PDB file of C-alpha atoms and ligand atoms in Angstrom:
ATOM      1  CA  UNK A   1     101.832 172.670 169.482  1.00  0.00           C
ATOM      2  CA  UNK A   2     104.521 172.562 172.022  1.00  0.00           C
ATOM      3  CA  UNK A   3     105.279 172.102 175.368  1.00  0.00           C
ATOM      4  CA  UNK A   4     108.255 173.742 177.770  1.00  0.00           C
ATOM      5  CA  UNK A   5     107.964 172.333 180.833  1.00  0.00           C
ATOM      6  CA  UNK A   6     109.341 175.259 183.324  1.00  0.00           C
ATOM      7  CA  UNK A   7     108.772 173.149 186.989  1.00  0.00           C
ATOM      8  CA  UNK A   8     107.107 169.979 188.112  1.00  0.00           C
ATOM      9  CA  UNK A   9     107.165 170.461 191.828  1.00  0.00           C
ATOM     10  CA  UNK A  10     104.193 170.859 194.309  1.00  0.00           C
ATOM     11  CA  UNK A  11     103.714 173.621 197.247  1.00  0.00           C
ATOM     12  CA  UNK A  12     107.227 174.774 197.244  1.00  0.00           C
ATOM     13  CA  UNK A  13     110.265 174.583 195.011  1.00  0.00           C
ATOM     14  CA  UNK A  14     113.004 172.171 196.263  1.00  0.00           C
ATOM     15  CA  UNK A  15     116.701 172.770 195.572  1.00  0.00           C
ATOM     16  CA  UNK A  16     117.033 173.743 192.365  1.00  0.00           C
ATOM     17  CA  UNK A  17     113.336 172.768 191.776  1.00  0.00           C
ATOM     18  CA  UNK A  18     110.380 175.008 190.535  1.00  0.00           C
ATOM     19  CA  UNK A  19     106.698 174.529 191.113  1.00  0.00           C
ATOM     20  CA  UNK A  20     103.912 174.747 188.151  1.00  0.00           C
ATOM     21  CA  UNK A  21     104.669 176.080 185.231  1.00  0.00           C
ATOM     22  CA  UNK A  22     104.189 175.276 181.629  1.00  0.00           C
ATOM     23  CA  UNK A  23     104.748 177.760 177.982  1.00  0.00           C
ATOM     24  CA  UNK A  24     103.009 176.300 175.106  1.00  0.00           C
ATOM     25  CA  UNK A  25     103.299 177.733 171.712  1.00  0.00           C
ATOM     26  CA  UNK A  26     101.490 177.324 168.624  1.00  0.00           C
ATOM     27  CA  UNK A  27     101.145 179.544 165.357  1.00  0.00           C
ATOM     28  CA  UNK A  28     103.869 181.675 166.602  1.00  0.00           C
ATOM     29  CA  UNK A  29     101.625 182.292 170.252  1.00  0.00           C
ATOM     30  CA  UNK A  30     103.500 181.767 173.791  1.00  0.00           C
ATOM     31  CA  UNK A  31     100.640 180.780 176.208  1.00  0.00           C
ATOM     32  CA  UNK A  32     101.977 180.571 179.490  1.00  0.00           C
ATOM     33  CA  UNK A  33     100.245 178.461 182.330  1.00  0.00           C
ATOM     34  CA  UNK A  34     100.749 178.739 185.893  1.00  0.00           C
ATOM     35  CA  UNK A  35     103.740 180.716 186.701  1.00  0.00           C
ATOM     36  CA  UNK A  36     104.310 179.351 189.782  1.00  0.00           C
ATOM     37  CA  UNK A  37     107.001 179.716 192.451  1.00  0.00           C
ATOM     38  CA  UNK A  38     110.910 179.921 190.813  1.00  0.00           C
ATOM     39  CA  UNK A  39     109.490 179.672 187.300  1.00  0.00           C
ATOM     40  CA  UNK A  40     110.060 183.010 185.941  1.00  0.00           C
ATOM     41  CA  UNK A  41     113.657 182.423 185.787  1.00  0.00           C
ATOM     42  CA  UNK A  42     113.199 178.974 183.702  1.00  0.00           C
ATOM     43  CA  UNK A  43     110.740 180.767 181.216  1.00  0.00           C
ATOM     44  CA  UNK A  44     113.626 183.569 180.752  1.00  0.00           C
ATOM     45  CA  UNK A  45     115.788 181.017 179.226  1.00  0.00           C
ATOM     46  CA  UNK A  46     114.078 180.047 176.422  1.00  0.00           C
ATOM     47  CA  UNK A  47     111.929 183.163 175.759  1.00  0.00           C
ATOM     48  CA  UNK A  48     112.577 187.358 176.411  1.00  0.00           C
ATOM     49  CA  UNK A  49     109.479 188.606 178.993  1.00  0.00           C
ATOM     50  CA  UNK A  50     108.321 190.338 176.215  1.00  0.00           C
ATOM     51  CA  UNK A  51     107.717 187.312 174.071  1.00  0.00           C
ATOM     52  CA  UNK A  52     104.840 185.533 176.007  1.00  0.00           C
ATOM     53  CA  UNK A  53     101.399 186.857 174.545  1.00  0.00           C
ATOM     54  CA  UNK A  54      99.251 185.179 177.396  1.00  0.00           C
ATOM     55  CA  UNK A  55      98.755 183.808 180.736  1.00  0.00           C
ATOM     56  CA  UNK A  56      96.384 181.097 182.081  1.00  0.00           C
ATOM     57  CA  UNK A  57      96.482 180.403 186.015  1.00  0.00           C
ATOM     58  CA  UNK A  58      94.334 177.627 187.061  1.00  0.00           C
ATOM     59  CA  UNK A  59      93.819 179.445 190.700  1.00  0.00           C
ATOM     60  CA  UNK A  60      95.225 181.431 193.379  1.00  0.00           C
ATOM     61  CA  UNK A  61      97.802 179.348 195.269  1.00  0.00           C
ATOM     62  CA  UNK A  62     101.202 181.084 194.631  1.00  0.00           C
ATOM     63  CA  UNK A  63     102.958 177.647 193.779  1.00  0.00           C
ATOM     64  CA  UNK A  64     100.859 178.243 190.615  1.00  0.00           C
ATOM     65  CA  UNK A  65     100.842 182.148 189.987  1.00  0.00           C
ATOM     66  CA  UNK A  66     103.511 184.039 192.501  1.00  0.00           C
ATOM     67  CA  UNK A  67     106.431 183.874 189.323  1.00  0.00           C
ATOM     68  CA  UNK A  68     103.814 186.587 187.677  1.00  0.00           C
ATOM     69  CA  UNK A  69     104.966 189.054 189.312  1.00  0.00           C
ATOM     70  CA  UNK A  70     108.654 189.016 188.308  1.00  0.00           C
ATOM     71  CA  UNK A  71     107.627 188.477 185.236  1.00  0.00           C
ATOM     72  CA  UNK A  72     105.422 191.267 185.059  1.00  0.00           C
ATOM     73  CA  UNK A  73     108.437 193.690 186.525  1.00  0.00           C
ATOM     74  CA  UNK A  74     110.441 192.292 183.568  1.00  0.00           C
ATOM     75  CA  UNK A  75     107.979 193.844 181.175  1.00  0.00           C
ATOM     76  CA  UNK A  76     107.139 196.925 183.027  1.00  0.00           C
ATOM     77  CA  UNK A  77     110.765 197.782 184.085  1.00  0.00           C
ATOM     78  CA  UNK A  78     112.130 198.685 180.969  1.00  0.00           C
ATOM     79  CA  UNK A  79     112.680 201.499 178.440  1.00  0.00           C
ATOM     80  CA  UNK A  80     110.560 200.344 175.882  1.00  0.00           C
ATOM     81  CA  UNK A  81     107.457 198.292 178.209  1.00  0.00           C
ATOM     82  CA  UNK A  82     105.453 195.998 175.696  1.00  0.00           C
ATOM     83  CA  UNK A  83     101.897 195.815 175.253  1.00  0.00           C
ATOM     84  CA  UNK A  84      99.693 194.843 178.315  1.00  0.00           C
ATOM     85  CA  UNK A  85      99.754 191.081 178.709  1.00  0.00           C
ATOM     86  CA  UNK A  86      96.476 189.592 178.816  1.00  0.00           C
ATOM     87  CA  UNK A  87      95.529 187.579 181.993  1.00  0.00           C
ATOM     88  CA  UNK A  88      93.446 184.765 181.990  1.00  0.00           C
ATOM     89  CA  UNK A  89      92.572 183.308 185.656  1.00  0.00           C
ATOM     90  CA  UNK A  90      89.008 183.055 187.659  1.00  0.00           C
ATOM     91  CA  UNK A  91      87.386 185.862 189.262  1.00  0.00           C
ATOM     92  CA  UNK A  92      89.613 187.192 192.037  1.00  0.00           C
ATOM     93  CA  UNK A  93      93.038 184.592 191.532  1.00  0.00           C
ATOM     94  CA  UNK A  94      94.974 187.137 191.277  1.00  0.00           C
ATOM     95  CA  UNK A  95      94.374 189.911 193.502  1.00  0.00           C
ATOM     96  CA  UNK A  96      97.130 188.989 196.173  1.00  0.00           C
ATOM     97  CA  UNK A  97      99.769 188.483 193.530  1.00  0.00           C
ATOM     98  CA  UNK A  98      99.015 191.612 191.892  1.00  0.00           C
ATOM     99  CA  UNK A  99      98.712 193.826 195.136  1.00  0.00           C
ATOM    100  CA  UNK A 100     102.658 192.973 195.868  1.00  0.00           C
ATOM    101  CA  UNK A 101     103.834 196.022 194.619  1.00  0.00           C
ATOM    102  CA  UNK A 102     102.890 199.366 195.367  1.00  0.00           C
ATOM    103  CA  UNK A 103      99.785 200.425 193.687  1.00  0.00           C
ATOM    104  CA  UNK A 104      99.529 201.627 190.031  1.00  0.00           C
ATOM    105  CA  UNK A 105     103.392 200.654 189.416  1.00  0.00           C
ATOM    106  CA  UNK A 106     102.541 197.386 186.989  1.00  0.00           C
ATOM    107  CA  UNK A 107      99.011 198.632 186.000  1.00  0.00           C
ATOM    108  CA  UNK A 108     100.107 199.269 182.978  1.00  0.00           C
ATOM    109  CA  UNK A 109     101.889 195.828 182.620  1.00  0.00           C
ATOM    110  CA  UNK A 110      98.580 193.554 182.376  1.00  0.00           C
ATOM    111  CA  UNK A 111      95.024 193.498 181.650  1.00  0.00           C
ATOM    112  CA  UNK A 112      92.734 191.254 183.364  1.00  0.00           C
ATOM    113  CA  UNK A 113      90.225 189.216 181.889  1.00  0.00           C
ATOM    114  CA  UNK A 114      89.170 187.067 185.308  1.00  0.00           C
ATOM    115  CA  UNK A 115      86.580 184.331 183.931  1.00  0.00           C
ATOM    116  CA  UNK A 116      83.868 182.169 185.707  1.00  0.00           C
ATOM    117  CA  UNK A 117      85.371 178.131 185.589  1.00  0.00           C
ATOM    118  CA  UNK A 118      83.418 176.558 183.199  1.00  0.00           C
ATOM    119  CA  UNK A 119      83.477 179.506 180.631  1.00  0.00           C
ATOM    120  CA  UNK A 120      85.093 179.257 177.494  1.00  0.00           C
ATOM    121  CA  UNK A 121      87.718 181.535 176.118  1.00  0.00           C
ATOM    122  CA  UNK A 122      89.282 182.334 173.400  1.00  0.00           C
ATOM    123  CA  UNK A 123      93.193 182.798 173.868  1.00  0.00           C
ATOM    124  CA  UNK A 124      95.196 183.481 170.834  1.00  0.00           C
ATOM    125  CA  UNK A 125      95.134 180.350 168.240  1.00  0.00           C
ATOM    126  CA  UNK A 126      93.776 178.363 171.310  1.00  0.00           C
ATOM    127  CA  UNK A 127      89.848 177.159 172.328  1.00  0.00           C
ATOM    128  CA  UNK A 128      90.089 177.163 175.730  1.00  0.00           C
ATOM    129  CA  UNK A 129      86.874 174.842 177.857  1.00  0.00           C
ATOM    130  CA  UNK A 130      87.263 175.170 181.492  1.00  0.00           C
ATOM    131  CA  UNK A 131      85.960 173.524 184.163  1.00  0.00           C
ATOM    132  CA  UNK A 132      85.400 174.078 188.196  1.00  0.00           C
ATOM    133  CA  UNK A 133      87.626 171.157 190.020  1.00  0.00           C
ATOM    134  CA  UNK A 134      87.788 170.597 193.548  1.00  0.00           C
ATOM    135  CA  UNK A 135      90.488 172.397 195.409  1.00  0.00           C
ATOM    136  CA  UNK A 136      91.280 174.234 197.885  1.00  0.00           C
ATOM    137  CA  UNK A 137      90.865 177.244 196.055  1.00  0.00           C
ATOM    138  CA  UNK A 138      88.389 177.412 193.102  1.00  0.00           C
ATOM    139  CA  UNK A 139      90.771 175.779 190.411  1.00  0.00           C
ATOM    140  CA  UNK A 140      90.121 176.157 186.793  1.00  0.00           C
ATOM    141  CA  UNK A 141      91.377 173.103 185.139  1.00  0.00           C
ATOM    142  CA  UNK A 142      91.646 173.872 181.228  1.00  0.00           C
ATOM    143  CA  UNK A 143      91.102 171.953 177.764  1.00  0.00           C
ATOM    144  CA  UNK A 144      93.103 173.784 174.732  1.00  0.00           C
ATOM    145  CA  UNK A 145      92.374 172.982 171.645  1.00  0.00           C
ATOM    146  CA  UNK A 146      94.197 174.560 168.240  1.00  0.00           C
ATOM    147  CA  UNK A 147      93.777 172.634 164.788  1.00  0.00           C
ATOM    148  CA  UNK A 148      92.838 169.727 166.251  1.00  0.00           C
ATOM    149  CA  UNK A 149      95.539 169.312 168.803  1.00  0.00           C
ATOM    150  CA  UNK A 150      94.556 168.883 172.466  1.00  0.00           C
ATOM    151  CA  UNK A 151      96.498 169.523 175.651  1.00  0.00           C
ATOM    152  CA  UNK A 152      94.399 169.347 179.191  1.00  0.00           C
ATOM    153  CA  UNK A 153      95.347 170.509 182.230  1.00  0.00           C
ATOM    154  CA  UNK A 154      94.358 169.152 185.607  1.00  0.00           C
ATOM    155  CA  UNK A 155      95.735 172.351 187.699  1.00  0.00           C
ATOM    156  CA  UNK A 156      94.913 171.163 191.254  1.00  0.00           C
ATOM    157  CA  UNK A 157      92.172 168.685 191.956  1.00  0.00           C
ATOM    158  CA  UNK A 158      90.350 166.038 193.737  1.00  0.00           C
ATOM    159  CA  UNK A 159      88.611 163.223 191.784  1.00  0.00           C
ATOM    160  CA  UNK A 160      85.967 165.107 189.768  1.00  0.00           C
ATOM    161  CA  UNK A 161      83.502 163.581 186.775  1.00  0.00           C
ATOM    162  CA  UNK A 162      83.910 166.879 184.768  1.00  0.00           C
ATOM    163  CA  UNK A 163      87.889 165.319 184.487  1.00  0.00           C
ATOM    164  CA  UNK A 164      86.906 162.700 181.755  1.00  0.00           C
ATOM    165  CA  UNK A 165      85.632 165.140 179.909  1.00  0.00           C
ATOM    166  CA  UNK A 166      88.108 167.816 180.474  1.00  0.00           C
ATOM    167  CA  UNK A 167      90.822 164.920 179.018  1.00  0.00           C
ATOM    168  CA  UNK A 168      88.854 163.440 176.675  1.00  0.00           C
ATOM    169  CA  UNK A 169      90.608 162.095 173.766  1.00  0.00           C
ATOM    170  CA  UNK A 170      93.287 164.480 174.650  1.00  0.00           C
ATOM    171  CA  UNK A 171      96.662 164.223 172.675  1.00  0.00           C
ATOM    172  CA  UNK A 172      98.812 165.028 176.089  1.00  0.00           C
ATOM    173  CA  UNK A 173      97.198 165.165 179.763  1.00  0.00           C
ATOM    174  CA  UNK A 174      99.185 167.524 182.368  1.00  0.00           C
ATOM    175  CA  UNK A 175      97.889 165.642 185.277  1.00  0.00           C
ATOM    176  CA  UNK A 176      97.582 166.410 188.969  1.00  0.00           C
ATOM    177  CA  UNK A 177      99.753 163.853 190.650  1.00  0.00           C
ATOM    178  CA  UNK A 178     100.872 165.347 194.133  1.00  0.00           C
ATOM    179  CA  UNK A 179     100.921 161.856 195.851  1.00  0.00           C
ATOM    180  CA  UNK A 180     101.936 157.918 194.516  1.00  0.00           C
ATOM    181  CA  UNK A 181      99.183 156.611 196.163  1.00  0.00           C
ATOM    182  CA  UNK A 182      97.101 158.207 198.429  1.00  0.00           C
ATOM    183  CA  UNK A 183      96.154 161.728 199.733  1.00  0.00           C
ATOM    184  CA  UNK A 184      96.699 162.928 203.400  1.00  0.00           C
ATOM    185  CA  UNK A 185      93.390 162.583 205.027  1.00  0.00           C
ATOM    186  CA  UNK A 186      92.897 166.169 205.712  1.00  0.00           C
ATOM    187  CA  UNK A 187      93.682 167.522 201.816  1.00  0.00           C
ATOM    188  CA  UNK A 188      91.543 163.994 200.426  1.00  0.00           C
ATOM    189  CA  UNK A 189      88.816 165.425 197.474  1.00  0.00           C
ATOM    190  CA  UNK A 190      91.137 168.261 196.784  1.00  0.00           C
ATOM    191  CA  UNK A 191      94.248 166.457 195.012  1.00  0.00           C
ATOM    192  CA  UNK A 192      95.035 163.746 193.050  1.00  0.00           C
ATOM    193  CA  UNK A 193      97.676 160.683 193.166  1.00  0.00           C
ATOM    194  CA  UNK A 194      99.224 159.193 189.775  1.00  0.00           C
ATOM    195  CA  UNK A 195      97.755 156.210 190.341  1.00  0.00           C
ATOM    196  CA  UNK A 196      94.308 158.435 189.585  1.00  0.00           C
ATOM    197  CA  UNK A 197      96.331 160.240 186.957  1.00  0.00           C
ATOM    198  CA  UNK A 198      97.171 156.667 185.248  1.00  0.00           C
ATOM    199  CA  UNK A 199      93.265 155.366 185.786  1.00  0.00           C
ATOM    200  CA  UNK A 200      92.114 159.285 184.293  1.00  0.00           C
ATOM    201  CA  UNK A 201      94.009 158.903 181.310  1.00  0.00           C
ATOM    202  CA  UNK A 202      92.634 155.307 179.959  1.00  0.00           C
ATOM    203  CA  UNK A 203      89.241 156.497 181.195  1.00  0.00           C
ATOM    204  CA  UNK A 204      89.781 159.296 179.041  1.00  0.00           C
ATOM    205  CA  UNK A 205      91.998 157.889 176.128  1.00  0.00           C
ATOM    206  CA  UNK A 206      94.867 160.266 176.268  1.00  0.00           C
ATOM    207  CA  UNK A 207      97.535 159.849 174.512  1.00  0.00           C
ATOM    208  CA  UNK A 208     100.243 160.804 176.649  1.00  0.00           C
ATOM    209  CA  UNK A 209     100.130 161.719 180.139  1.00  0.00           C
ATOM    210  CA  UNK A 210     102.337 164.376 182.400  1.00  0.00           C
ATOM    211  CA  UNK A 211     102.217 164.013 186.131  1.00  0.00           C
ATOM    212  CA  UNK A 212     102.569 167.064 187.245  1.00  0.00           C
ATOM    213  CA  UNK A 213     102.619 169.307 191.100  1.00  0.00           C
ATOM    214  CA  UNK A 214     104.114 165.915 192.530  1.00  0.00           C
ATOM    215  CA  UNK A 215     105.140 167.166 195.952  1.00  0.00           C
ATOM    216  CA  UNK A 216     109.361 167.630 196.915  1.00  0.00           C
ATOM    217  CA  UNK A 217     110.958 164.370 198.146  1.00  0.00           C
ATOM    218  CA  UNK A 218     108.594 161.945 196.383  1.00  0.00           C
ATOM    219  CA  UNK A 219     109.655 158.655 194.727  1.00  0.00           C
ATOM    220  CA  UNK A 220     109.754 159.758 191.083  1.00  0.00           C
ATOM    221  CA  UNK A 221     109.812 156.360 190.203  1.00  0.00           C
ATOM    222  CA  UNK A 222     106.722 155.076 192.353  1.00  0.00           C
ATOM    223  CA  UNK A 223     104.890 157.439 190.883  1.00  0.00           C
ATOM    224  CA  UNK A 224     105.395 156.275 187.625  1.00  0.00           C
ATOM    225  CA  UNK A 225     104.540 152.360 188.589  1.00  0.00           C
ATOM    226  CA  UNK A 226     101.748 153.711 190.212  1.00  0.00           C
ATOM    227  CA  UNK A 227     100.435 155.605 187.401  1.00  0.00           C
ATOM    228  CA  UNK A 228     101.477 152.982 184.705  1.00  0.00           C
ATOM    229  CA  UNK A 229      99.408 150.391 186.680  1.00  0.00           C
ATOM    230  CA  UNK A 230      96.738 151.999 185.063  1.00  0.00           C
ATOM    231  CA  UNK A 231      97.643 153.531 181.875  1.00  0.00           C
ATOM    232  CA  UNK A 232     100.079 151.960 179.062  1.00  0.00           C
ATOM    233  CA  UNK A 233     100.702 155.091 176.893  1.00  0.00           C
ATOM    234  CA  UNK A 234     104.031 157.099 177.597  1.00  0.00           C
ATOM    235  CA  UNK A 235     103.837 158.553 180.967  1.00  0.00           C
ATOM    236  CA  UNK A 236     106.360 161.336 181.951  1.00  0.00           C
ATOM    237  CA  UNK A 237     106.964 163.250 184.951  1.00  0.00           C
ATOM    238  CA  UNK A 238     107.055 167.265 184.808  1.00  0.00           C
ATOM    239  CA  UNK A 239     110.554 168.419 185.619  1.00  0.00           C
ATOM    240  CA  UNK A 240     112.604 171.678 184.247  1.00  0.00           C
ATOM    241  CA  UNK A 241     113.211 171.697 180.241  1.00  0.00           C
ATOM    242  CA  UNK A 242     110.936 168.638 179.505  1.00  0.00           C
ATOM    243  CA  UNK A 243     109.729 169.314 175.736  1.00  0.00           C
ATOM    244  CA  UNK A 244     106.770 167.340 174.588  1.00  0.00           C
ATOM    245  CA  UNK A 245     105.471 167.986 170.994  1.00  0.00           C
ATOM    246  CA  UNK A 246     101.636 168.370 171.426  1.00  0.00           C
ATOM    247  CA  UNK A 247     100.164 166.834 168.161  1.00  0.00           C
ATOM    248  CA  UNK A 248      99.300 163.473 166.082  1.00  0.00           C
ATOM    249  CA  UNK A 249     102.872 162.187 166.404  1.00  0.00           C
ATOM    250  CA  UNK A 250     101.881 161.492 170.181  1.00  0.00           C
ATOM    251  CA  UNK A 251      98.721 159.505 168.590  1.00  0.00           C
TER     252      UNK A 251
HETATM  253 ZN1   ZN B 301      96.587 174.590 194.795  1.00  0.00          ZN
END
């Protein structure tokens, strides 16, 4: 399995930044997660529009699904359109994103298949388990599994028990990590910090961790102490073209 990282950033995309955003492929399958804000255009350098066979969004905030819709344009806007891509996100995510065009023009683009969190799916060669995390928005955080190889996903989240389960064991852990150290008073139960991303991932005995959504204009490099104060596998932050093999090598 492997991981393109296509943005690291939280809420907005800095200069030259892009928010959430993540392709993973196995057995010849492009999964992508999270197009979020300004990450259409870092997908389209290592793949065609037509190439991705799926998309995951963990939930509704446009940092982590407004880049669909350019993407979706680059599918539908051409001679020769490709098959409908299959849409993976919980009931309702995606209504606002896909009402930005007039109506009908990218029906024929995507087909839906909004889930419940805490179903699991079946997405390509992947075994998806998903779980309801505090947010904001109901966030879907996701487990995907494929010949033995895991790769969990926080999306966006406060502390939750369902996390230890979500990263159990898990080869590489795309963590929540908006803040070093502590989360604003009126957002606290609804994101994470690294140093929770560091404590999550020996709770859970991951083998390599991703902090991931950290917001623009945070110390990159507090956030790693912070996290590696509680975690002494490889810790990395998500930033554009990051490539992580996903398997038994990370072991
Ligand atoms: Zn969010």
């Amino acid at each position: 399995m492997r991981l393109k990282v296509l943005g690291g950033t939280g809420a907005w995309p800095d200069a030259g930044q892009a928010c959430s955003g993540y392709l993973v492929e196995h057995a010849g399958f492009r999964l992508l997660l999270d197009p979020g804000y300004a990450t259409a255009p870092q997908l389209l350098r290592w793949v065609r529009p037509e190439q991705v066979d799926a998309v995951y969004v963990t939930h509704g905030h446009p940092d982590h699904c407004a880049d669909l819709n350019p993407l979706l344009r680059a599918r539908a806007l051409r001679d020769d359109p490709p098959p409908a891509l299959p849409l993976y996100a919980p009931h309702g995510a995606l209504d606002v994103v896909l009402a930005l065009d007039r109506p009908g023009m990218l029906d024929a683009a995507y087909h839906r298949h909004d889930f419940e969190p805490g179903d699991s799916l079946t997405i390509g060669p992947f075994e998806a388990r998903t779980w309801l995390l505090p947010h904001s928005k109901p966030n879907a955080g996701v487990r995907l599994e494929a010949d033995g190889v895991v790769l969990a996903f926080t999306g966006d989240t406060g502390p939750s028990p369902h996390l230890k389960e979500l990263a159990q064991d898990a080869d590489v852990l795309i963590a929540d990590s908006s803040y070093v150290d502590e989360v604003p008073e009126d957002e606290r139960g609804t994101l994470f910090t690294a140093r929770e991303a560091g404590r999550l991932a020996t709770e859970a005995g991951v083998r390599r961790l991703v902090l991931a959504h950290v917001m623009p204009e945070t110390d990159v490099m507090a956030a790693l102490q912070a996290a590696s104060a509680g975690f002494a596998g490889l810790i990395e932050v998500a930033s554009i073209g990051l490539e992580v093999t996903v398997d038994a090598a990370a072991r």
